Amino acid sequence: MTPQRPRTRIQRRNIETILEAALEVFSAQGFRGATLDQIAQAAGLSKPNLLYYFPSKEAIHVELLSGLLDVWLAPLRAMDPAGEPRAEIMAYMHRKLEMSREMPRESRLFANEVLQGAPRMSALLGSELKELVDEKAAVIRAWSEAGRIAPVDPYHLIFSIWALTQHYADFDVQVRAVLGPGRDPLDEAGRFLDTLFERLLAP
Amino acid sequence: MTPQRPRTRIQRRNIETILEAALEVFSAQGFRGATLDQIAQAAGLSKPNLLYYFPSKEAIHVELLSGLLDVWLAPLRAMDPAGEPRAEIMAYMHRKLEMSREMPRESRLFANEVLQGAPRMSALLGSELKELVDEKAAVIRAWSEAGRIAPVDPYHLIFSIWALTQHYADFDVQVRAVLGPGRDPLDEAGRFLDTLFERLLAP
DNA sequence: GTCTATACATCGATAGAC
DNA sequence: GTCTATCGATGTATAGAC
């Protein structure tokens, strides 16, 4: 575990530096593909120094993942049951798309983890994640049954928002290879997904 | 490279066995995460015996990827410009969804590779893949301009089919964690995606 | 707190007997 | 063709000086 209450400013700053470097390397190489040497170099620290702040490579990875879950779920948490249904869902989609633009490394970190069976996160998926999705799915179902949006399976609606937005971060290389240079995939995606969800949800 | 023309039946069978085992391990662990020991055990062969049939670990991985590309693109290739537009697109989507059910390991093998920048596949993405998508995007654009389907960006329509169908293979753990036991995610997805693409494409 | 040096394990690949 | 044994490289983690 990370020291719970870093005393000095230097400690806080070093831990931040290490986590930033680890995000860079883990997201690009996966857990096994990443090495402490790479992380140390990216952080501008020595390898033993990394292990002064964290007990192991795995501890760095776990710290990254767990620290990220709240950030990752914030857009869904912010969906307001009292708001206008279509606007709320569209806003949620756009917040997720914005995260694919602003936090592609975090998206790939999660994708790597889930793709390999979530060995360090499956507990959180079945508890914290499931509970939040259950709650928001109930909200969407109510909107749907009230006729304020078209009838739609709320769980798969949420999955579709995840899949469609995260795709542009996780498969960035493929998207750019197909579209060719000189385009802004995320910008185009914003317009496309506006259309898609408008047509899907219009009552 | 694999021996181009395996002489004996034993050679062919062993190569098949190795590739099957390698698919199992690479798709679950990624390239760096997989070890020759794991592949050898899964194949029921010794580690040096693997390297009798393939010159290196990387050669096995490359062979898997290149052998798979044709299979992977077949559903898109089969989209018929002379067919009924909406039926063709829906059929393509369902073929892709069927591949997420029947070939989840292949899906994850690709996802692992692309997620990490496609170090062993970027050439193919910019050539073979791009050319096929360009061709089919032109077909969809023509359908759209003729008013036979609703106006839609053809490239992002194809991306959306990839994202939505592959999500159920690549993020299977997450989907099941959220839905809970006793459900058939792929079956539910089939119905949801029918609805989604019907509403998106209806002229 | 941070470094150099190094212990110890794992992994890809090879040598050589059969 | 297939095995056991092993080399050499790499990677995580630790020891100990400063």
Coordinates of C-alpha atoms (C1' of nucleotides) in Angstrom, one line a residue:
Chain A
M1 CA 0.0 0.0 0.0
T2 CA 0.9 3.6 -0.5
P3 CA 1.9 5.4 2.7
Q4 CA -1.5 6.5 3.9
R5 CA -0.6 10.0 4.9
P6 CA 2.5 11.2 3.1
R7 CA 4.2 13.6 5.4
T8 CA 6.4 15.6 3.2
R9 CA 5.7 17.5 0.0
I10 CA 8.5 15.5 -1.7
Q11 CA 6.8 12.2 -0.9
R12 CA 3.5 13.3 -2.3
R13 CA 5.1 14.6 -5.4
N14 CA 7.2 11.5 -6.0
I15 CA 4.2 9.3 -5.6
E16 CA 2.3 11.4 -8.1
T17 CA 5.3 11.2 -10.5
I18 CA 5.4 7.4 -10.2
L19 CA 1.7 7.0 -10.8
E20 CA 1.8 9.3 -13.8
A21 CA 4.7 7.3 -15.3
A22 CA 3.1 4.0 -14.4
L23 CA -0.1 5.1 -16.2
E24 CA 1.9 5.9 -19.3
V25 CA 3.7 2.6 -19.3
F26 CA 1.0 0.2 -18.1
S27 CA -1.6 1.6 -20.5
A28 CA 0.7 1.2 -23.4
Q29 CA 2.2 -2.2 -22.6
G30 CA -0.2 -3.9 -20.2
F31 CA 0.8 -5.2 -16.8
R32 CA 3.1 -8.0 -17.9
G33 CA 4.5 -6.0 -20.8
A34 CA 5.5 -3.1 -18.6
T35 CA 8.8 -3.2 -16.7
L36 CA 9.9 -1.3 -13.6
D37 CA 12.9 0.0 -15.7
Q38 CA 10.5 1.7 -18.1
I39 CA 8.4 3.2 -15.3
A40 CA 11.5 4.4 -13.5
Q41 CA 12.9 6.0 -16.6
A42 CA 9.6 7.7 -17.4
A43 CA 9.5 9.0 -13.8
G44 CA 13.1 10.1 -13.8
L45 CA 13.8 8.0 -10.7
S46 CA 15.8 4.9 -10.0
K47 CA 14.2 1.5 -9.9
P48 CA 14.9 0.9 -6.2
N49 CA 13.5 4.3 -5.5
L50 CA 10.2 3.2 -7.0
L51 CA 10.2 0.3 -4.6
Y52 CA 10.8 2.6 -1.7
Y53 CA 7.4 4.2 -2.3
F54 CA 5.5 1.1 -3.4
P55 CA 6.2 -2.5 -2.1
S56 CA 5.9 -4.1 -5.5
K57 CA 5.1 -3.6 -9.2
E58 CA 1.7 -5.0 -8.6
A59 CA 1.0 -2.5 -5.8
I60 CA 1.6 0.3 -8.3
H61 CA -0.9 -1.2 -10.7
V62 CA -3.5 -1.9 -8.1
E63 CA -3.2 1.7 -6.8
L64 CA -3.7 3.0 -10.3
L65 CA -6.8 1.0 -10.9
S66 CA -8.5 1.6 -7.7
G67 CA -7.7 5.3 -7.7
L68 CA -9.2 5.5 -11.1
L69 CA -12.5 3.8 -10.6
D70 CA -14.2 6.8 -9.1
V71 CA -13.1 9.0 -11.9
W72 CA -14.2 6.5 -14.4
L73 CA -17.7 6.2 -13.0
A74 CA -18.2 9.9 -12.3
P75 CA -20.0 10.6 -15.6
L76 CA -22.6 7.9 -14.9
R77 CA -23.0 9.0 -11.3
A78 CA -23.7 12.5 -12.5
M79 CA -26.8 11.3 -14.5
D80 CA -29.6 13.1 -12.8
P81 CA -32.9 11.2 -12.3
A82 CA -34.7 14.5 -12.0
G83 CA -33.3 15.8 -15.3
E84 CA -34.8 15.7 -18.8
P85 CA -34.3 12.1 -19.9
R86 CA -32.8 12.4 -23.4
A87 CA -30.6 15.4 -22.3
E88 CA -29.3 13.4 -19.4
I89 CA -28.4 10.4 -21.5
M90 CA -26.9 12.5 -24.3
A91 CA -24.8 14.4 -21.7
Y92 CA -23.6 11.2 -20.2
M93 CA -22.5 9.9 -23.6
H94 CA -20.7 13.2 -24.3
R95 CA -18.9 13.1 -21.0
K96 CA -17.7 9.6 -21.7
L97 CA -16.6 10.6 -25.2
E98 CA -14.8 13.5 -23.7
M99 CA -12.9 11.1 -21.4
S100 CA -11.9 9.1 -24.5
R101 CA -10.3 12.3 -25.8
E102 CA -8.8 13.6 -22.5
M103 CA -8.0 10.3 -20.8
P104 CA -7.2 7.7 -23.4
R105 CA -4.5 6.2 -21.3
E106 CA -6.9 5.6 -18.4
S107 CA -9.3 4.0 -20.9
R108 CA -6.6 1.6 -22.2
L109 CA -5.5 0.8 -18.7
F110 CA -9.1 -0.4 -17.9
A111 CA -9.4 -2.1 -21.3
N112 CA -6.2 -4.1 -20.7
E113 CA -7.4 -5.1 -17.3
V114 CA -10.9 -6.2 -18.3
L115 CA -9.7 -7.9 -21.5
Q116 CA -7.5 -10.2 -19.4
G117 CA -10.3 -11.2 -17.1
A118 CA -9.9 -8.3 -14.6
P119 CA -7.6 -10.3 -12.3
R120 CA -7.1 -7.3 -10.1
M121 CA -10.5 -5.8 -10.4
S122 CA -13.2 -8.4 -10.6
A123 CA -14.3 -7.8 -7.1
L124 CA -15.0 -4.1 -7.8
L125 CA -16.9 -5.0 -11.0
G126 CA -19.3 -7.2 -9.2
S127 CA -19.9 -4.7 -6.3
E128 CA -19.3 -1.0 -6.9
L129 CA -19.8 -1.1 -10.6
K130 CA -22.8 -3.4 -10.6
E131 CA -24.6 -1.4 -7.9
L132 CA -24.1 1.9 -9.7
V133 CA -25.3 0.4 -13.0
D134 CA -28.3 -1.2 -11.3
E135 CA -29.3 2.1 -9.9
K136 CA -29.0 4.0 -13.1
A137 CA -30.6 1.3 -15.1
A138 CA -33.7 1.6 -12.9
V139 CA -33.8 5.3 -13.6
I140 CA -33.6 4.7 -17.4
R141 CA -36.2 2.0 -17.2
A142 CA -38.6 4.4 -15.4
W143 CA -38.0 7.0 -18.1
S144 CA -38.7 4.4 -20.7
E145 CA -41.9 3.1 -19.1
A146 CA -43.1 6.6 -18.7
G147 CA -42.8 7.1 -22.4
R148 CA -40.3 9.9 -22.1
I149 CA -37.8 7.9 -24.2
A150 CA -38.4 5.1 -26.6
P151 CA -38.5 1.6 -25.1
V152 CA -35.0 0.3 -24.7
D153 CA -33.1 -2.2 -22.5
P154 CA -31.4 0.1 -20.0
Y155 CA -28.4 -2.2 -19.3
H156 CA -27.5 -2.7 -23.0
L157 CA -28.0 1.1 -23.5
I158 CA -25.3 1.7 -21.0
F159 CA -23.1 -1.0 -22.5
S160 CA -23.6 0.6 -25.9
I161 CA -22.4 4.0 -24.5
W162 CA -19.3 2.4 -23.0
A163 CA -18.6 0.4 -26.2
L164 CA -19.1 3.3 -28.6
T165 CA -17.2 5.9 -26.7
Q166 CA -14.3 3.8 -25.4
H167 CA -13.7 2.4 -28.8
Y168 CA -12.2 5.7 -30.0
A169 CA -9.7 5.6 -27.2
D170 CA -8.9 1.9 -27.1
F171 CA -8.8 1.2 -30.8
D172 CA -7.4 4.6 -31.7
V173 CA -4.7 3.1 -33.9
Q174 CA -7.2 1.2 -36.0
V175 CA -9.6 4.1 -36.3
R176 CA -6.8 6.4 -37.5
A177 CA -5.4 3.8 -39.9
V178 CA -8.9 3.5 -41.5
L179 CA -9.8 7.2 -41.6
G180 CA -6.3 8.3 -42.8
P181 CA -4.5 11.4 -41.7
G182 CA -5.9 14.9 -41.3
R183 CA -9.1 14.0 -39.5
D184 CA -10.4 14.3 -36.0
P185 CA -12.0 11.0 -35.1
L186 CA -13.4 12.1 -31.8
D187 CA -15.0 15.2 -33.4
E188 CA -16.6 13.1 -36.1
A189 CA -17.7 10.6 -33.5
G190 CA -19.4 13.3 -31.5
R191 CA -21.7 14.1 -34.4
F192 CA -22.3 10.5 -35.3
L193 CA -23.2 9.5 -31.8
D194 CA -25.5 12.5 -31.5
T195 CA -27.4 11.2 -34.4
L196 CA -27.3 7.6 -33.3
F197 CA -28.7 8.2 -29.8
E198 CA -31.2 10.8 -31.0
R199 CA -32.7 8.2 -33.3
L200 CA -32.5 5.4 -30.7
L201 CA -34.2 7.3 -27.9
A202 CA -36.7 9.6 -29.6
P203 CA -40.1 8.5 -28.2
Chain B
M1 CA 7.8 -18.8 -40.8
T2 CA 5.8 -22.0 -40.7
P3 CA 7.1 -24.7 -43.0
Q4 CA 5.3 -23.7 -46.2
R5 CA 4.2 -27.2 -47.2
P6 CA 4.1 -29.5 -44.2
R7 CA 5.0 -32.9 -45.6
T8 CA 3.6 -35.3 -43.0
R9 CA 0.2 -35.4 -41.3
I10 CA 1.9 -35.3 -38.0
Q11 CA 3.5 -31.9 -38.8
R12 CA 0.2 -30.4 -39.9
R13 CA -1.5 -31.7 -36.8
N14 CA 1.2 -30.4 -34.5
I15 CA 1.2 -27.0 -36.1
E16 CA -2.5 -26.9 -35.7
T17 CA -2.3 -28.0 -32.1
I18 CA 0.3 -25.3 -31.4
L19 CA -1.7 -22.5 -33.0
E20 CA -4.8 -23.6 -31.1
A21 CA -2.9 -23.6 -27.8
A22 CA -1.2 -20.3 -28.6
L23 CA -4.6 -18.7 -29.4
E24 CA -5.9 -19.8 -26.0
V25 CA -2.9 -18.4 -24.2
F26 CA -2.2 -15.2 -26.2
S27 CA -5.8 -14.1 -26.2
A28 CA -6.0 -14.5 -22.4
Q29 CA -2.7 -13.1 -21.4
G30 CA -1.5 -10.8 -24.3
F31 CA 1.8 -11.3 -26.1
R32 CA 4.2 -10.4 -23.3
G33 CA 2.0 -12.0 -20.7
A34 CA 2.0 -15.4 -22.4
T35 CA 4.9 -17.7 -22.0
L36 CA 6.2 -20.6 -24.1
D37 CA 5.8 -22.9 -21.1
Q38 CA 2.0 -22.1 -21.0
I39 CA 1.6 -22.7 -24.7
A40 CA 3.6 -25.9 -24.5
Q41 CA 1.5 -27.2 -21.7
A42 CA -1.7 -26.3 -23.4
A43 CA -0.5 -28.0 -26.5
G44 CA 0.8 -31.1 -24.7
L45 CA 4.2 -30.6 -26.2
S46 CA 7.6 -29.7 -24.8
K47 CA 8.9 -26.2 -25.1
P48 CA 11.8 -27.1 -27.5
N49 CA 9.3 -28.9 -29.6
L50 CA 7.3 -25.7 -30.1
L51 CA 10.5 -24.1 -31.4
Y52 CA 11.1 -26.9 -33.8
Y53 CA 8.0 -25.9 -35.6
F54 CA 8.3 -22.2 -35.2
P55 CA 11.5 -20.2 -35.0
S56 CA 10.4 -18.0 -32.1
K57 CA 7.5 -17.0 -29.9
E58 CA 6.9 -13.9 -32.0
A59 CA 6.6 -16.1 -35.1
I60 CA 3.8 -18.0 -33.5
H61 CA 2.0 -14.7 -32.7
V62 CA 2.5 -13.3 -36.2
E63 CA 1.2 -16.5 -37.8
L64 CA -1.9 -16.4 -35.6
L65 CA -2.6 -12.7 -36.5
S66 CA -2.1 -12.9 -40.2
G67 CA -4.0 -16.2 -40.5
L68 CA -6.9 -14.6 -38.7
L69 CA -7.3 -11.3 -40.7
D70 CA -9.2 -12.9 -43.5
V71 CA -11.6 -14.7 -41.2
W72 CA -12.0 -11.5 -39.3
L73 CA -12.9 -9.4 -42.3
A74 CA -15.0 -12.0 -44.0
P75 CA -18.4 -10.7 -42.6
L76 CA -17.7 -7.3 -44.1
R77 CA -16.5 -8.7 -47.4
A78 CA -19.8 -10.6 -47.6
M79 CA -21.8 -7.4 -47.6
D80 CA -23.5 -7.3 -51.0
P81 CA -23.8 -3.9 -52.8
A82 CA -26.6 -5.4 -54.8
G83 CA -28.6 -6.5 -51.8
E84 CA -31.3 -4.7 -49.8
P85 CA -29.4 -2.0 -47.8
R86 CA -30.9 -2.4 -44.4
A87 CA -30.9 -6.2 -44.6
E88 CA -27.3 -6.2 -45.7
I89 CA -26.2 -4.0 -42.8
M90 CA -28.2 -5.9 -40.2
A91 CA -26.9 -9.2 -41.5
Y92 CA -23.3 -7.9 -41.3
M93 CA -24.0 -6.8 -37.7
H94 CA -25.4 -10.2 -36.8
R95 CA -22.5 -12.0 -38.4
K96 CA -20.1 -9.9 -36.3
L97 CA -22.1 -10.6 -33.2
E98 CA -22.1 -14.3 -33.9
M99 CA -18.3 -14.1 -34.1
S100 CA -18.2 -12.6 -30.6
R101 CA -20.1 -15.7 -29.5
E102 CA -18.2 -18.3 -31.4
M103 CA -14.7 -16.8 -31.6
P104 CA -14.2 -14.7 -28.4
R105 CA -10.6 -15.7 -28.2
E106 CA -9.9 -14.4 -31.7
S107 CA -11.7 -11.1 -30.8
R108 CA -9.5 -10.7 -27.7
L109 CA -6.4 -11.5 -29.6
F110 CA -7.1 -8.7 -32.0
A111 CA -8.1 -6.3 -29.2
N112 CA -4.9 -7.0 -27.3
E113 CA -2.9 -6.3 -30.4
V114 CA -4.7 -3.1 -31.4
L115 CA -4.9 -1.8 -27.8
Q116 CA -1.1 -1.9 -27.6
G117 CA -0.6 0.0 -30.8
A118 CA -0.7 -2.9 -33.2
P119 CA 3.1 -3.4 -33.2
R120 CA 2.7 -6.5 -35.4
M121 CA -0.2 -5.5 -37.5
S122 CA -0.2 -1.7 -38.2
A123 CA 0.9 -2.4 -41.8
L124 CA -2.2 -4.5 -42.4
L125 CA -4.5 -2.0 -40.8
G126 CA -3.4 0.8 -43.2
S127 CA -3.5 -1.4 -46.3
E128 CA -5.8 -4.4 -46.4
L129 CA -8.2 -3.2 -43.7
K130 CA -8.4 0.4 -44.9
E131 CA -9.0 -0.7 -48.5
L132 CA -11.9 -3.0 -47.6
V133 CA -13.5 -0.4 -45.4
D134 CA -13.1 2.3 -48.0
E135 CA -14.8 0.1 -50.5
K136 CA -17.7 -0.8 -48.3
A137 CA -18.1 2.7 -46.9
A138 CA -18.6 3.9 -50.5
V139 CA -21.4 1.3 -50.9
I140 CA -23.1 2.5 -47.7
R141 CA -22.7 6.1 -48.7
A142 CA -24.4 5.4 -52.1
W143 CA -27.3 3.7 -50.2
S144 CA -27.5 6.7 -48.0
E145 CA -27.5 9.2 -50.8
A146 CA -30.1 7.3 -52.7
G147 CA -32.4 7.6 -49.6
R148 CA -32.5 3.8 -49.1
I149 CA -31.2 4.2 -45.5
A150 CA -31.2 7.3 -43.3
P151 CA -28.2 9.7 -43.8
V152 CA -25.3 8.4 -41.8
D153 CA -21.5 8.6 -41.8
P154 CA -20.5 5.2 -43.3
Y155 CA -17.1 5.0 -41.6
H156 CA -18.5 5.6 -38.1
L157 CA -21.4 3.2 -38.9
I158 CA -18.9 0.5 -39.5
F159 CA -16.9 1.5 -36.3
S160 CA -20.1 1.4 -34.3
I161 CA -20.8 -2.2 -35.5
W162 CA -17.3 -3.2 -34.5
A163 CA -17.5 -1.5 -31.2
L164 CA -20.9 -2.8 -30.2
T165 CA -20.4 -6.4 -31.2
Q166 CA -16.8 -6.9 -30.1
H167 CA -17.6 -5.3 -26.8
Y168 CA -19.5 -8.5 -25.8
A169 CA -16.4 -10.6 -26.4
D170 CA -13.7 -8.3 -25.2
F171 CA -15.4 -7.0 -22.1
D172 CA -17.3 -10.3 -21.4
V173 CA -16.1 -10.3 -17.7
Q174 CA -17.5 -6.8 -17.1
V175 CA -20.8 -7.5 -18.9
R176 CA -21.4 -10.6 -16.9
A177 CA -20.4 -8.9 -13.6
V178 CA -23.0 -6.2 -14.2
L179 CA -25.8 -8.4 -15.6
G180 CA -25.3 -11.1 -12.9
P181 CA -25.6 -14.9 -13.4
G182 CA -28.3 -16.7 -15.4
R183 CA -28.5 -14.5 -18.4
D184 CA -27.3 -14.7 -22.0
P185 CA -25.6 -11.4 -22.8
L186 CA -25.2 -12.2 -26.5
D187 CA -28.8 -13.2 -26.9
E188 CA -30.0 -9.9 -25.2
A189 CA -27.4 -8.0 -27.3
G190 CA -28.9 -9.4 -30.5
R191 CA -32.3 -8.0 -29.7
F192 CA -31.0 -4.7 -28.5
L193 CA -28.8 -4.1 -31.5
D194 CA -31.6 -5.0 -33.8
T195 CA -33.6 -2.2 -32.3
L196 CA -30.7 0.2 -32.3
F197 CA -29.8 -0.2 -36.0
E198 CA -33.4 -0.4 -37.1
R199 CA -34.0 3.0 -35.6
L200 CA -30.7 4.4 -36.8
L201 CA -31.1 3.3 -40.4
A202 CA -34.8 3.6 -41.1
P203 CA -35.1 6.2 -43.9
Chain C
dG1 C1' 15.7 9.1 0.8
dT2 C1' 18.4 7.8 -3.0
dC3 C1' 21.9 5.5 -5.0
dT4 C1' 25.1 1.2 -6.8
dA5 C1' 25.5 -3.5 -6.7
dT6 C1' 23.6 -7.7 -6.7
dA7 C1' 20.6 -11.7 -5.4
dC8 C1' 17.1 -14.6 -7.3
dA9 C1' 13.5 -16.1 -10.5
dT10 C1' 11.7 -16.5 -15.0
dC11 C1' 11.8 -16.8 -19.8
dG12 C1' 13.2 -17.4 -24.7
dA13 C1' 16.1 -20.0 -27.1
dT14 C1' 19.9 -23.6 -28.0
dA15 C1' 22.8 -27.9 -27.5
dG16 C1' 23.0 -32.4 -27.9
dA17 C1' 21.5 -37.3 -26.6
dC18 C1' 18.2 -40.6 -28.2
Chain D
dG1 C1' 11.2 -35.4 -34.1
dT2 C1' 11.3 -35.2 -29.4
dC3 C1' 13.3 -35.0 -25.2
dT4 C1' 16.5 -33.2 -20.9
dA5 C1' 19.6 -30.0 -19.6
dT6 C1' 21.2 -25.6 -19.8
dC7 C1' 22.8 -21.0 -21.5
dG8 C1' 22.1 -16.0 -21.6
dA9 C1' 19.2 -12.2 -21.1
dT10 C1' 15.8 -9.8 -18.7
dG11 C1' 13.1 -8.5 -14.7
dT12 C1' 11.6 -8.0 -9.8
dA13 C1' 13.2 -7.2 -5.6
dT14 C1' 16.7 -6.5 -1.8
dA15 C1' 21.2 -5.3 0.6
dG16 C1' 23.8 -1.9 2.1
dA17 C1' 26.7 2.4 1.4
dC18 C1' 26.0 7.3 1.6

